[in-house]
Amino acid sequence: MSVPSGFDELIHPATRLSVVALLAATEWADFAFVRDSLSLSDSAVSKQLHTLEEAEYLEIQKEGAGRKRRTRVRLTDRGRTAFEGHVAALRAIVQGAGPQGDGAERRDSRPAEAAR
């Protein structure tokens, strides 16, 4: 099976996919909201946000200074388009694996001993 158009290797890892999915549901999100919603450490969130920012999939906005510093993030149009394409590609993969997928006959994939 070939990889469907729109599948995005950058978004696909579970943590980044979770970040992008969370951001897709909102305009802007506070760093703390992302961290707490996904039960990640500050460093894990920072690493994923940095990777996505480098790809221009999200924008990071920092306001204030010191203890009152606030970091907000949002998906860019490019990031939103990539996410939507990736979700469509995942749906195509899942639908292709179903009983009506490619019309090929399905066989029991268990070893012969287990199938008895």
CSV table of C-alpha atoms in Angstrom, one decimal:
chain,number,residue,atom,x,y,z
A,1,MET,CA,0.0,0.0,0.0
A,2,SER,CA,1.4,3.4,-0.9
A,3,VAL,CA,1.3,6.3,1.4
A,4,PRO,CA,-1.7,8.6,0.6
A,5,SER,CA,-1.2,12.1,-0.5
A,6,GLY,CA,-1.1,14.5,2.4
A,7,PHE,CA,0.5,12.2,4.9
A,8,ASP,CA,2.9,14.4,6.9
A,9,GLU,CA,5.9,12.7,8.5
A,10,LEU,CA,6.5,15.8,10.6
A,11,ILE,CA,3.0,15.8,12.2
A,12,HIS,CA,2.7,12.1,12.5
A,13,PRO,CA,4.5,11.3,15.7
A,14,ALA,CA,1.9,11.0,18.5
A,15,THR,CA,3.1,14.0,20.6
A,16,ARG,CA,3.2,16.4,17.6
A,17,LEU,CA,-0.1,15.1,16.3
A,18,SER,CA,-1.7,15.7,19.7
A,19,VAL,CA,-0.3,19.3,19.8
A,20,VAL,CA,-1.5,20.1,16.3
A,21,ALA,CA,-4.9,18.5,16.9
A,22,LEU,CA,-5.3,20.5,20.1
A,23,LEU,CA,-4.3,23.8,18.3
A,24,ALA,CA,-6.6,23.0,15.4
A,25,ALA,CA,-9.6,23.4,17.7
A,26,THR,CA,-8.7,26.9,18.7
A,27,GLU,CA,-7.4,30.2,17.4
A,28,TRP,CA,-4.7,30.8,20.1
A,29,ALA,CA,-3.7,28.6,23.1
A,30,ASP,CA,-1.5,29.4,26.1
A,31,PHE,CA,1.6,27.3,26.6
A,32,ALA,CA,0.3,26.1,30.0
A,33,PHE,CA,-3.0,25.0,28.4
A,34,VAL,CA,-1.1,22.9,25.8
A,35,ARG,CA,1.2,21.4,28.5
A,36,ASP,CA,-1.6,20.6,30.9
A,37,SER,CA,-4.0,19.3,28.3
A,38,LEU,CA,-1.5,16.8,27.0
A,39,SER,CA,0.1,16.0,30.3
A,40,LEU,CA,3.6,16.9,29.0
A,41,SER,CA,6.6,18.5,30.7
A,42,ASP,CA,7.6,22.1,29.8
A,43,SER,CA,10.6,20.8,27.9
A,44,ALA,CA,8.6,18.3,25.9
A,45,VAL,CA,6.1,20.9,24.8
A,46,SER,CA,8.9,23.4,24.0
A,47,LYS,CA,10.7,20.9,21.9
A,48,GLN,CA,7.6,20.0,19.9
A,49,LEU,CA,6.6,23.6,19.5
A,50,HIS,CA,10.0,24.5,18.3
A,51,THR,CA,10.0,21.8,15.7
A,52,LEU,CA,6.6,22.8,14.4
A,53,GLU,CA,7.6,26.5,14.4
A,54,GLU,CA,10.7,25.7,12.3
A,55,ALA,CA,8.4,24.1,9.7
A,56,GLU,CA,6.2,27.2,9.8
A,57,TYR,CA,3.3,25.1,11.1
A,58,LEU,CA,2.7,27.3,14.1
A,59,GLU,CA,3.4,30.8,15.4
A,60,ILE,CA,4.7,31.4,18.9
A,61,GLN,CA,4.0,34.8,20.6
A,62,LYS,CA,5.7,35.8,23.8
A,63,GLU,CA,4.3,38.6,25.9
A,64,GLY,CA,5.6,40.3,29.1
A,65,ALA,CA,8.7,39.6,31.0
A,66,GLY,CA,10.0,37.6,34.0
A,67,ARG,CA,7.4,35.7,36.0
A,68,LYS,CA,4.6,37.4,34.1
A,69,ARG,CA,5.8,36.2,30.8
A,70,ARG,CA,3.0,34.6,28.7
A,71,THR,CA,3.6,32.3,25.7
A,72,ARG,CA,0.8,31.7,23.3
A,73,VAL,CA,0.7,29.5,20.2
A,74,ARG,CA,-1.5,29.1,17.1
A,75,LEU,CA,-1.5,27.1,13.9
A,76,THR,CA,-0.5,29.0,10.8
A,77,ASP,CA,-2.5,28.5,7.6
A,78,ARG,CA,0.3,26.2,6.5
A,79,GLY,CA,0.0,24.2,9.7
A,80,ARG,CA,-3.8,23.9,9.5
A,81,THR,CA,-3.6,22.8,5.8
A,82,ALA,CA,-0.9,20.2,6.7
A,83,PHE,CA,-3.0,18.9,9.6
A,84,GLU,CA,-6.2,18.6,7.5
A,85,GLY,CA,-4.2,16.8,4.8
A,86,HIS,CA,-2.7,14.4,7.3
A,87,VAL,CA,-6.0,13.6,8.8
A,88,ALA,CA,-7.4,12.9,5.4
A,89,ALA,CA,-4.5,10.7,4.6
A,90,LEU,CA,-5.0,8.8,7.9
A,91,ARG,CA,-8.6,8.3,7.1
A,92,ALA,CA,-7.7,6.9,3.6
A,93,ILE,CA,-5.3,4.4,5.2
A,94,VAL,CA,-7.9,3.3,7.8
A,95,GLN,CA,-10.6,3.0,5.2
A,96,GLY,CA,-8.3,1.1,2.9
A,97,ALA,CA,-7.7,-1.5,5.6
A,98,GLY,CA,-11.3,-2.2,6.1
A,99,PRO,CA,-13.3,-5.2,4.7
A,100,GLN,CA,-14.3,-3.1,1.7
A,101,GLY,CA,-10.8,-1.7,1.2
A,102,ASP,CA,-9.2,-3.1,-2.0
A,103,GLY,CA,-11.6,-5.9,-2.7
A,104,ALA,CA,-8.8,-8.5,-2.0
A,105,GLU,CA,-9.8,-11.6,-0.2
A,106,ARG,CA,-8.9,-11.5,3.5
A,107,ARG,CA,-7.1,-14.4,5.0
A,108,ASP,CA,-6.5,-15.4,8.6
A,109,SER,CA,-3.1,-13.9,9.5
A,110,ARG,CA,-2.6,-16.1,12.6
A,111,PRO,CA,0.0,-18.8,12.5
A,112,ALA,CA,-1.4,-22.3,11.5
A,113,GLU,CA,-1.2,-23.6,15.1
A,114,ALA,CA,-3.2,-20.6,16.4
A,115,ALA,CA,-5.8,-20.9,13.7
A,116,ARG,CA,-6.8,-24.4,14.7
